[in-house]
PDB file of C-alpha atoms and ligand atoms in Angstrom:
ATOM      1  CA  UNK A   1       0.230  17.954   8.187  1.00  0.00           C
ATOM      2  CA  UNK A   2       2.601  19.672   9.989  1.00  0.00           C
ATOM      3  CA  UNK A   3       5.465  17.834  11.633  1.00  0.00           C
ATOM      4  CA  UNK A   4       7.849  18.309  14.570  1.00  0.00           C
ATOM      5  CA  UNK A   5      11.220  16.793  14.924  1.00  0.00           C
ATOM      6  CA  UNK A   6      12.531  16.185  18.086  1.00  0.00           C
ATOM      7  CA  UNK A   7      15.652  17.031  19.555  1.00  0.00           C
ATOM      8  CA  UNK A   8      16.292  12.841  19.537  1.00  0.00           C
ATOM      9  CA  UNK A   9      15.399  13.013  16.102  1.00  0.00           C
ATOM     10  CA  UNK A  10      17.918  16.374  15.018  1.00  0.00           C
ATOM     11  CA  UNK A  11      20.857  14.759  16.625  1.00  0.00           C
ATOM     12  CA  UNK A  12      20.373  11.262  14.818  1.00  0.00           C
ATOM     13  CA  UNK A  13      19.801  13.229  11.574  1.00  0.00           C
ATOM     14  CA  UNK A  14      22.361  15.656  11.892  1.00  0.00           C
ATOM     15  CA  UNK A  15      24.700  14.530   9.165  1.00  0.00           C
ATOM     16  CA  UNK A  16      22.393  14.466   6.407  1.00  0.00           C
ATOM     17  CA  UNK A  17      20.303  18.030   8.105  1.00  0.00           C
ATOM     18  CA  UNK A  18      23.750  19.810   7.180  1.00  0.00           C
ATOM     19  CA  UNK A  19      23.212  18.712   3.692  1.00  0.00           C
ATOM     20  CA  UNK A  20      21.573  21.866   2.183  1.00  0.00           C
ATOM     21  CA  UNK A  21      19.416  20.047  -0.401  1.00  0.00           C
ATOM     22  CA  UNK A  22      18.230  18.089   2.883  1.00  0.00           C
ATOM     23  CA  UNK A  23      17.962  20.525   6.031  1.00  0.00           C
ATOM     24  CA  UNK A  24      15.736  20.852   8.305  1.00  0.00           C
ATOM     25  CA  UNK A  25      13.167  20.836   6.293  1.00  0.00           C
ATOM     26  CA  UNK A  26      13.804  18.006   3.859  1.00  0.00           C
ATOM     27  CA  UNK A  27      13.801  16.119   6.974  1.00  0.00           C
ATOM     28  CA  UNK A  28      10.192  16.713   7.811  1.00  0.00           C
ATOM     29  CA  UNK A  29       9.636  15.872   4.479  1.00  0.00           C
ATOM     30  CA  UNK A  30      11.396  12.616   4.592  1.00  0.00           C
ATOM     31  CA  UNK A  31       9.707  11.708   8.080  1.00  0.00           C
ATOM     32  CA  UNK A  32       5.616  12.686   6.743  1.00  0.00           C
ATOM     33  CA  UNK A  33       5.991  10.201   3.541  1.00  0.00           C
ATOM     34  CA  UNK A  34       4.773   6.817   2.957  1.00  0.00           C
ATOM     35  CA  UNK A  35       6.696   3.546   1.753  1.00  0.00           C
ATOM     36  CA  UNK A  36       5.421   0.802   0.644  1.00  0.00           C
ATOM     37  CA  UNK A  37       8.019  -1.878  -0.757  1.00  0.00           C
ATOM     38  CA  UNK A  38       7.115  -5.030  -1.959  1.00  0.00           C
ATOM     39  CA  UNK A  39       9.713  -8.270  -0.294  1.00  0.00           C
ATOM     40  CA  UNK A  40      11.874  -8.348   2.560  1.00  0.00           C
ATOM     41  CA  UNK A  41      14.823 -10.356   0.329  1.00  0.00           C
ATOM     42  CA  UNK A  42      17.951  -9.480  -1.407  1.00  0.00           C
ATOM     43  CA  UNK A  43      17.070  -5.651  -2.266  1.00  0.00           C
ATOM     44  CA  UNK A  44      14.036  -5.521   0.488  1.00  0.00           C
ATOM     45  CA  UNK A  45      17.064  -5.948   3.124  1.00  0.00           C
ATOM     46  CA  UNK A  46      18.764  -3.261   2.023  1.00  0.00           C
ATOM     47  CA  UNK A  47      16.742  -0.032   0.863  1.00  0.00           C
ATOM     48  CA  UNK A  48      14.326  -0.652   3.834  1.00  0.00           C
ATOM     49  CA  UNK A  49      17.923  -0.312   6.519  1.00  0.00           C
ATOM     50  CA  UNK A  50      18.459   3.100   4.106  1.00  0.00           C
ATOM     51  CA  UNK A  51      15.205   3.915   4.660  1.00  0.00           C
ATOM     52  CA  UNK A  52      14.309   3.361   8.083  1.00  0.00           C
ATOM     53  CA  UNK A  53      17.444   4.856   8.974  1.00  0.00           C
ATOM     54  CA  UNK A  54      17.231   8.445   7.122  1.00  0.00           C
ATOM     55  CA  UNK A  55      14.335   9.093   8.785  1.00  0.00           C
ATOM     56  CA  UNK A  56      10.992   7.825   6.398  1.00  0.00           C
ATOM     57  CA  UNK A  57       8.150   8.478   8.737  1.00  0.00           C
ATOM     58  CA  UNK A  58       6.396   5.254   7.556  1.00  0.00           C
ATOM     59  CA  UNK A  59       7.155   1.906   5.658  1.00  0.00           C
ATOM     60  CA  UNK A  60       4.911  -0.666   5.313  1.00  0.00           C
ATOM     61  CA  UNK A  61       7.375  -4.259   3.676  1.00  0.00           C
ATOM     62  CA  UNK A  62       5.023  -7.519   2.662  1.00  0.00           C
ATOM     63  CA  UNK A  63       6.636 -11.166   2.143  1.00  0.00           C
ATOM     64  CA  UNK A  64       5.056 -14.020   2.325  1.00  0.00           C
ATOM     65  CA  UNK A  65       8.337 -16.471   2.924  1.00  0.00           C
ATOM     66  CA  UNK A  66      10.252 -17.840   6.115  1.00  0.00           C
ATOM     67  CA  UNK A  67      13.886 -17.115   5.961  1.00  0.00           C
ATOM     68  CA  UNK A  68      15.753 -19.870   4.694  1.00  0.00           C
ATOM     69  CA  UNK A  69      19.281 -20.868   4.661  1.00  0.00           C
ATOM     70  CA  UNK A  70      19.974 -20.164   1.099  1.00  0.00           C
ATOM     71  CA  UNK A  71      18.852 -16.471   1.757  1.00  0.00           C
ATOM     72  CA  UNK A  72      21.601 -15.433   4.249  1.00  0.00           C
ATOM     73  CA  UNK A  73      24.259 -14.814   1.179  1.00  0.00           C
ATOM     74  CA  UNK A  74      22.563 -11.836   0.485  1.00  0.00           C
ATOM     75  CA  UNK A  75      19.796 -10.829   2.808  1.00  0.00           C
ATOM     76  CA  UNK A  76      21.694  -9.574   5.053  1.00  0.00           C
ATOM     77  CA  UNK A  77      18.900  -8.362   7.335  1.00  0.00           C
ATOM     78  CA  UNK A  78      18.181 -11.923   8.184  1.00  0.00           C
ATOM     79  CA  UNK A  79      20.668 -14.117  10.283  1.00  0.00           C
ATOM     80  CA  UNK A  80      21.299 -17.108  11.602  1.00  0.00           C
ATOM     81  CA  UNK A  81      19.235 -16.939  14.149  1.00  0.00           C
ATOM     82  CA  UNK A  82      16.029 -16.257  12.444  1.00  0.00           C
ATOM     83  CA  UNK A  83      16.006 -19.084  10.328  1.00  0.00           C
ATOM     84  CA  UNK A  84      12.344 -20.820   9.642  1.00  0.00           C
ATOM     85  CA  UNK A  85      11.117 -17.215  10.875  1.00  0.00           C
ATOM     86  CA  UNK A  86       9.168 -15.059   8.783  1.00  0.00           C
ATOM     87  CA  UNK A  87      11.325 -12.594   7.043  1.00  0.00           C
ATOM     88  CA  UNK A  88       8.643  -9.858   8.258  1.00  0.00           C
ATOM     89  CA  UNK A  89       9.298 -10.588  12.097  1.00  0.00           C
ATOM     90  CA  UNK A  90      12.616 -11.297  11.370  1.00  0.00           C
ATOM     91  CA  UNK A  91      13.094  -7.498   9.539  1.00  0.00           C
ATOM     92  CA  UNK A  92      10.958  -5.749  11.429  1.00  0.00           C
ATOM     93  CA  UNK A  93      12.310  -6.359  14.604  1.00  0.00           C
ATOM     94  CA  UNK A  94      15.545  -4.927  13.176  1.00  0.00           C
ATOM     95  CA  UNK A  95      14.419  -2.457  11.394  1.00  0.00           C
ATOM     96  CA  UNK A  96      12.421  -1.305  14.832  1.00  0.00           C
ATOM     97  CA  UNK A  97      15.847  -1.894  16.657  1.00  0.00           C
ATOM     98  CA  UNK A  98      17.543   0.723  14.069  1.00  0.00           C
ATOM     99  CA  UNK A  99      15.258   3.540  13.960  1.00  0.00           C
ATOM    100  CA  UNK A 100      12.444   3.450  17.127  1.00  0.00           C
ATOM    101  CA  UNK A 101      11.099   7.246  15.275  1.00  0.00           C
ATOM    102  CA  UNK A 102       9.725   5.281  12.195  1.00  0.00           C
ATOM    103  CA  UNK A 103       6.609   3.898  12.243  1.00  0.00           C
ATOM    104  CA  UNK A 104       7.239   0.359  10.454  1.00  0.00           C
ATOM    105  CA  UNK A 105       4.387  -2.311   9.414  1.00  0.00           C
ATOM    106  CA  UNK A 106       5.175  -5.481   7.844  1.00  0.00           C
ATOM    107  CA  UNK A 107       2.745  -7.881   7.018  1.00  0.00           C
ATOM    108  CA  UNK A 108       3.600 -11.992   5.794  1.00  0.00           C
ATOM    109  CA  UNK A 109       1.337 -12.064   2.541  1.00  0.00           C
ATOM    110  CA  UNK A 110       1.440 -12.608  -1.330  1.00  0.00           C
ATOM    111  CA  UNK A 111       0.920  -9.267  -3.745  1.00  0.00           C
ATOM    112  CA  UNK A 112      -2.282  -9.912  -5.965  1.00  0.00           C
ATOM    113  CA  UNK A 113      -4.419  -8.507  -7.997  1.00  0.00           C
ATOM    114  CA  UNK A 114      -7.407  -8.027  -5.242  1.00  0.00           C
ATOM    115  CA  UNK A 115      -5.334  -7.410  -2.204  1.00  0.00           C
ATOM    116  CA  UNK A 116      -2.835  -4.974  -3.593  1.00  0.00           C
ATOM    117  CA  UNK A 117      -4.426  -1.508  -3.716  1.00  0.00           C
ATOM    118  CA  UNK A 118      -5.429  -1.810   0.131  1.00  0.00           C
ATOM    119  CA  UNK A 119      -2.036  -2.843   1.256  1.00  0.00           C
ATOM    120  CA  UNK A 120      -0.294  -0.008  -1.029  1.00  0.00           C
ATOM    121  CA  UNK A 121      -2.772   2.239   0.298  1.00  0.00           C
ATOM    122  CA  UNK A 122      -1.496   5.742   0.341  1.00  0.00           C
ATOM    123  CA  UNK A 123       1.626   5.451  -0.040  1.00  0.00           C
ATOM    124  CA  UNK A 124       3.895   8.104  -1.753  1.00  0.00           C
ATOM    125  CA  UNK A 125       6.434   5.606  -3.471  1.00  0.00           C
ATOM    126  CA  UNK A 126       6.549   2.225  -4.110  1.00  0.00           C
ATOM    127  CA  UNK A 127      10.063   0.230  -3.736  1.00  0.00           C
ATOM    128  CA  UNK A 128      10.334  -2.765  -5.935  1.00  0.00           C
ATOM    129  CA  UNK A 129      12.029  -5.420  -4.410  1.00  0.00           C
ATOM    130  CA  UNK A 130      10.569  -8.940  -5.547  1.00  0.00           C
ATOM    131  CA  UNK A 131      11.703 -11.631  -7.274  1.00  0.00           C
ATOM    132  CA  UNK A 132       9.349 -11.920 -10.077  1.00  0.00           C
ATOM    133  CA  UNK A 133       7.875 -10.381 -13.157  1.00  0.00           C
ATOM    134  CA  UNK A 134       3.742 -10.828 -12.025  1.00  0.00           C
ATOM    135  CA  UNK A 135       3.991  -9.062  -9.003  1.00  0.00           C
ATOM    136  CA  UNK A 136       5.944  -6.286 -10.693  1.00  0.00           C
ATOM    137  CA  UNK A 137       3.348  -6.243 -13.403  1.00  0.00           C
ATOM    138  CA  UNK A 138       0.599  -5.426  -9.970  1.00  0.00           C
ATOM    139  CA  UNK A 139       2.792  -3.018  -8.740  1.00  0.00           C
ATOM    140  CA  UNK A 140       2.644  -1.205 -11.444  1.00  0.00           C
ATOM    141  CA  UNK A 141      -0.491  -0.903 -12.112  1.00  0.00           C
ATOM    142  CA  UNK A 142      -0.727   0.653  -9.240  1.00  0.00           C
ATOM    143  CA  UNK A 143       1.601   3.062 -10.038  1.00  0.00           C
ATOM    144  CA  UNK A 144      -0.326   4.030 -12.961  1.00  0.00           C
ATOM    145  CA  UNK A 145      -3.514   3.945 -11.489  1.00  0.00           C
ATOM    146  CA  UNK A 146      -2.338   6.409  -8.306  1.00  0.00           C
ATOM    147  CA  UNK A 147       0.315   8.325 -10.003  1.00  0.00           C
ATOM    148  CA  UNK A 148       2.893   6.822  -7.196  1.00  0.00           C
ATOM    149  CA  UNK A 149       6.773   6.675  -8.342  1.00  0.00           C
ATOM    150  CA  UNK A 150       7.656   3.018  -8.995  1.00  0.00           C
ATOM    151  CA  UNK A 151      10.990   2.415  -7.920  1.00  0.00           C
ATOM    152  CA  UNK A 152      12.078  -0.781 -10.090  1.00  0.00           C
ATOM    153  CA  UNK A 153      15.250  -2.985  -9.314  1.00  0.00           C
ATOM    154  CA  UNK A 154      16.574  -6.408 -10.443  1.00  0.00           C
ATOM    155  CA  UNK A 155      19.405  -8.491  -9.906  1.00  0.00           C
ATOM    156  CA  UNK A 156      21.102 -11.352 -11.626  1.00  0.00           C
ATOM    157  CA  UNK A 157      24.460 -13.215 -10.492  1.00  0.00           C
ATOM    158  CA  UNK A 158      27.360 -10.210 -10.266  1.00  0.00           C
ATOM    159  CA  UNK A 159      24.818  -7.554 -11.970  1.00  0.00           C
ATOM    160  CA  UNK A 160      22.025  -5.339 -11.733  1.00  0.00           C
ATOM    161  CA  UNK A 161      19.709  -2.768 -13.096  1.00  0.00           C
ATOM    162  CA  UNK A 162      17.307  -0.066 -11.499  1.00  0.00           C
ATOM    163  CA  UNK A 163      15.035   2.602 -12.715  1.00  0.00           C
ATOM    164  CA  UNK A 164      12.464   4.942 -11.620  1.00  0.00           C
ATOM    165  CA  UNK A 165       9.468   5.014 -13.406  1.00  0.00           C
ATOM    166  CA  UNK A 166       7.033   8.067 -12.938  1.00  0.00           C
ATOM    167  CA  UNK A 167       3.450   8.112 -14.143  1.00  0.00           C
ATOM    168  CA  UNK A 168       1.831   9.867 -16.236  1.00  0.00           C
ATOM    169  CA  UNK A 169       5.362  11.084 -17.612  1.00  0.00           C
ATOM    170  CA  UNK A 170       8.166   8.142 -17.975  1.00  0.00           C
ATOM    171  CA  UNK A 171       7.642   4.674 -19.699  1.00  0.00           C
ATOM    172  CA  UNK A 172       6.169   1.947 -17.426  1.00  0.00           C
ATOM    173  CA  UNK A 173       7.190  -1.261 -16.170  1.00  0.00           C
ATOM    174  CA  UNK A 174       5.281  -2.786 -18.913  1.00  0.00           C
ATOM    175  CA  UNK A 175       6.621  -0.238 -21.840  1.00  0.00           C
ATOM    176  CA  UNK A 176      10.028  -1.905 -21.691  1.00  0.00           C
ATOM    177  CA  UNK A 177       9.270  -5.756 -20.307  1.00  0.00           C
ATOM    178  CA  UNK A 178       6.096  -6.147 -22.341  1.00  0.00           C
ATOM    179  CA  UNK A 179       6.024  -9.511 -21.437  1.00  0.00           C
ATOM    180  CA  UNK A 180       4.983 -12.177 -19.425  1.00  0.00           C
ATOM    181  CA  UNK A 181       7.971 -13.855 -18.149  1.00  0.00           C
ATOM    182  CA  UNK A 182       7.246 -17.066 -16.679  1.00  0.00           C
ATOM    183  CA  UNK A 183      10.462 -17.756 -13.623  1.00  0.00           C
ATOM    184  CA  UNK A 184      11.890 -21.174 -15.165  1.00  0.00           C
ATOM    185  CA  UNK A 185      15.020 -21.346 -12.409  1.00  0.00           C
ATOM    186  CA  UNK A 186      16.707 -20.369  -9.610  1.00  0.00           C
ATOM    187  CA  UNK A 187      19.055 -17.384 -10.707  1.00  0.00           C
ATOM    188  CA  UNK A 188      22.320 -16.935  -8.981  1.00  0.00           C
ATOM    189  CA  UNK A 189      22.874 -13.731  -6.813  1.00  0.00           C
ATOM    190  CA  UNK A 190      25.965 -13.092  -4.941  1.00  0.00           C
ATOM    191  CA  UNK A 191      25.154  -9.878  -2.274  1.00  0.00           C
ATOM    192  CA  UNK A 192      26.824  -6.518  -3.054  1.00  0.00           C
ATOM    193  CA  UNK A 193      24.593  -6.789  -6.539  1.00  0.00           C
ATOM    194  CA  UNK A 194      21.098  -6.258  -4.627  1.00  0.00           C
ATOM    195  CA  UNK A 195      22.909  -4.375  -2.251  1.00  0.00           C
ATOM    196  CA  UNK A 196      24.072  -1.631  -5.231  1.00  0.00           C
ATOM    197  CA  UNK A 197      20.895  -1.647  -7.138  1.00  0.00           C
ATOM    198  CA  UNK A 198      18.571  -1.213  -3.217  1.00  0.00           C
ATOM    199  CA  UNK A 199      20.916   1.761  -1.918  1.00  0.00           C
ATOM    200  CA  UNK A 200      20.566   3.150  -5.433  1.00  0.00           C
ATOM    201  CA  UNK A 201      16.481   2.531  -4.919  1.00  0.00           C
ATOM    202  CA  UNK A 202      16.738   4.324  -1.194  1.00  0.00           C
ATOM    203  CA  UNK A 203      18.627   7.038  -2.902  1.00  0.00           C
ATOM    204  CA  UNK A 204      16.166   7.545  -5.577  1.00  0.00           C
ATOM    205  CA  UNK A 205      13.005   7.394  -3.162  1.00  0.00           C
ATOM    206  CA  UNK A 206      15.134  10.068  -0.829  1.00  0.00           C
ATOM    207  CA  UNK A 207      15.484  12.466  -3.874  1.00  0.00           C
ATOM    208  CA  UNK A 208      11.787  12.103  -4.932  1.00  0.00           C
ATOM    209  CA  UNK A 209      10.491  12.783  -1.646  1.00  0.00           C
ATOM    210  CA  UNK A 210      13.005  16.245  -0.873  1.00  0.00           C
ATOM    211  CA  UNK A 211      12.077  17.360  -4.612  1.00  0.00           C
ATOM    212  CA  UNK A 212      15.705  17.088  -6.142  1.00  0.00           C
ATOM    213  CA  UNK A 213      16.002  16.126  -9.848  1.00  0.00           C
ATOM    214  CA  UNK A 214      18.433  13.910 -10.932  1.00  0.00           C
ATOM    215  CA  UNK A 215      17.127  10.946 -10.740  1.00  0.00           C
ATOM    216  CA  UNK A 216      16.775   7.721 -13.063  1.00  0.00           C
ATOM    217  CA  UNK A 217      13.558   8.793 -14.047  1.00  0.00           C
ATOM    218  CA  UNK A 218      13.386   7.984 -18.419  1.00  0.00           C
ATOM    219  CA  UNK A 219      17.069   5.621 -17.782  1.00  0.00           C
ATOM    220  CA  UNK A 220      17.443   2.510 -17.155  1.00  0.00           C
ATOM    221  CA  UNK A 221      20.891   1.960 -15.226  1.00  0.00           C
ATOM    222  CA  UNK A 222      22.647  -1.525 -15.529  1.00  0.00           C
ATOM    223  CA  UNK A 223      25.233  -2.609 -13.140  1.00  0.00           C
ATOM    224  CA  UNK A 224      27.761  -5.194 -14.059  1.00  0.00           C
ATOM    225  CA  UNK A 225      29.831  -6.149 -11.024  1.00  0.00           C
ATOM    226  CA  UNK A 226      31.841  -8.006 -12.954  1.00  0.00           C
ATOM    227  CA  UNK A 227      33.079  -5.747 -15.372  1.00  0.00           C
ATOM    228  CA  UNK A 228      32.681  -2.996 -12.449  1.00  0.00           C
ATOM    229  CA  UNK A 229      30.736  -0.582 -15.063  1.00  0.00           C
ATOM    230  CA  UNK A 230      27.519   1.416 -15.192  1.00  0.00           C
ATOM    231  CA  UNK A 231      25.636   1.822 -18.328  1.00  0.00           C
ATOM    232  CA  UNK A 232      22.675   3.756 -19.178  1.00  0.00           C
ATOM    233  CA  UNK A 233      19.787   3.532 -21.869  1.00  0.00           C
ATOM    234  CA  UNK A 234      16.995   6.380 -22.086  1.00  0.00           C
ATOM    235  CA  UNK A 235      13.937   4.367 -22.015  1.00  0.00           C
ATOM    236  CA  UNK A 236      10.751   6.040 -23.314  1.00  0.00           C
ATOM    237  CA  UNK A 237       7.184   5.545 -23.665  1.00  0.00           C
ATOM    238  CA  UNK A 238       5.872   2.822 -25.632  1.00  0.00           C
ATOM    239  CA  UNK A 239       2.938   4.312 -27.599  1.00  0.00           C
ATOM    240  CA  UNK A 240       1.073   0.252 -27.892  1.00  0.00           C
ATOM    241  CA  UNK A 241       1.542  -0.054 -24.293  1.00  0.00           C
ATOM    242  CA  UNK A 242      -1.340  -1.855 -22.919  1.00  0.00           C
ATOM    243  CA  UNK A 243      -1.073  -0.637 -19.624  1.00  0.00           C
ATOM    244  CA  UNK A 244       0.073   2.875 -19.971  1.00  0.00           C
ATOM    245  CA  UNK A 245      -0.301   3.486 -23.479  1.00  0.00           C
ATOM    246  CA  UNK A 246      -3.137   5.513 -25.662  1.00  0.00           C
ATOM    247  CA  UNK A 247      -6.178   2.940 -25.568  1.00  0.00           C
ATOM    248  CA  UNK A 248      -8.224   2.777 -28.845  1.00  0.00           C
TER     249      UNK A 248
HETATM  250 ZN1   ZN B   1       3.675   1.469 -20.438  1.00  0.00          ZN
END
């Protein structure tokens, strides 16, 4: 497919078209791929603004909550004013106020098991940014079972961690959280952690859609903001994985 950009479109991408490993045509790039990322919360808020705003051609965001009170410390794309709206009206209307050249969808659901191929569709990457272990575990089967880049993130109190996992080659989700972890309680978040680990997640989806290498794909980075470090780990393929691993 070939795309155009517009003279709108060169001016409001000029910065990042003067980055060689971008250009002109990275751009085109950028604005013919897919998104799909799962909740419009703490990270959702963030790498969608990234998103939206670099230019991704389309993004499709599910949640299936209202925004709540509790939810302002940190998702920042929700205000006052939208409270008892659903986060997707509340997002997408500023998400369609910040970039009118992307061509946004999101849709007030739950991720399952039956409904989750059709609304991942074909997208080139997904963007975790839930809350929970199960619907990770669906996204990435997905992953697996299309070969899309799984952008995982998570966030507890000051700290974070984000990694990229790319099928067939890289460890998935389920190599390195084998199991199921039921959510017991509320964890504490305060709201530069998601917002680190999601520009970190827009950043890697950006540099798997232009091609450049680099990215966390085999390491797991953890954030703590309270010590103000970054650590690493190489994570690799676990060869009893049920999901990705050799089946007997
Ligand atoms: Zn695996």
């Amino acid at each position: 497919m070939n795309v155009v950009l517009s003279k709108k479109e060169l001016e409001r991408y000029k910065r990042q078209i003067i980055i060689p490993a971008i250009s002109k045509n990275g751009q085109k790039k950028l604005k013919k791929s897919k998104i799909f990322i799962a909740g419009f919360g703490g990270l959702g808020s963030i790498s969608s603004q990234y998103l939206v705003a670099a230019g991704i051609g389309s993004i499709k965001i599910i949640d299936k909550d209202v925004v709540d009170i509790s939810n302002l410390n940190r998702q920042i794309i929700h205000w006052t004013d939208d409270l008892g709206k659903e986060k997707t009206v509340s997002g997408l209307y500023k998400l369609k106020k910040l970039n009118p050249h992307c061509n946004i969808e999101a849709i007030t659901t739950e991720l399952n098991e039956t409904n989750a191929f059709d609304l991942i569709g074909d997208a080139h990457i997904i963007v975790d940014a839930t809350d929970n272990i199960k619907t990770r575990k669906i996204l990435n089967k997905i992953s697996i079972a299309r070969s899309i880049p799984f952008i995982y993130g998570g966030v507890d109190s000051f700290n974070g961690m984000v990694t990229t996992f790319i099928p067939p080659d890289t460890a998935c989700f389920d190599c390195i959280f084998p199991k199921d972890v039921k959510k017991t309680e509320t964890v504490g978040v305060i709201g530069p952690a998601p917002g680190v680990i999601a520009s970190i997640q827009a950043m890697e989806a950006i540099k798997i859609i232009l091609g450049i290498e680099g990215t966390l794909k085999g390491r797991l980075l953890y954030f703590s903001g309270m010590d103000m470090e970054f650590k690493e780990l190489i994570i690799e393929k676990n060869p009893e994985c049920p999901t990705c691993g050799k089946k007997i």
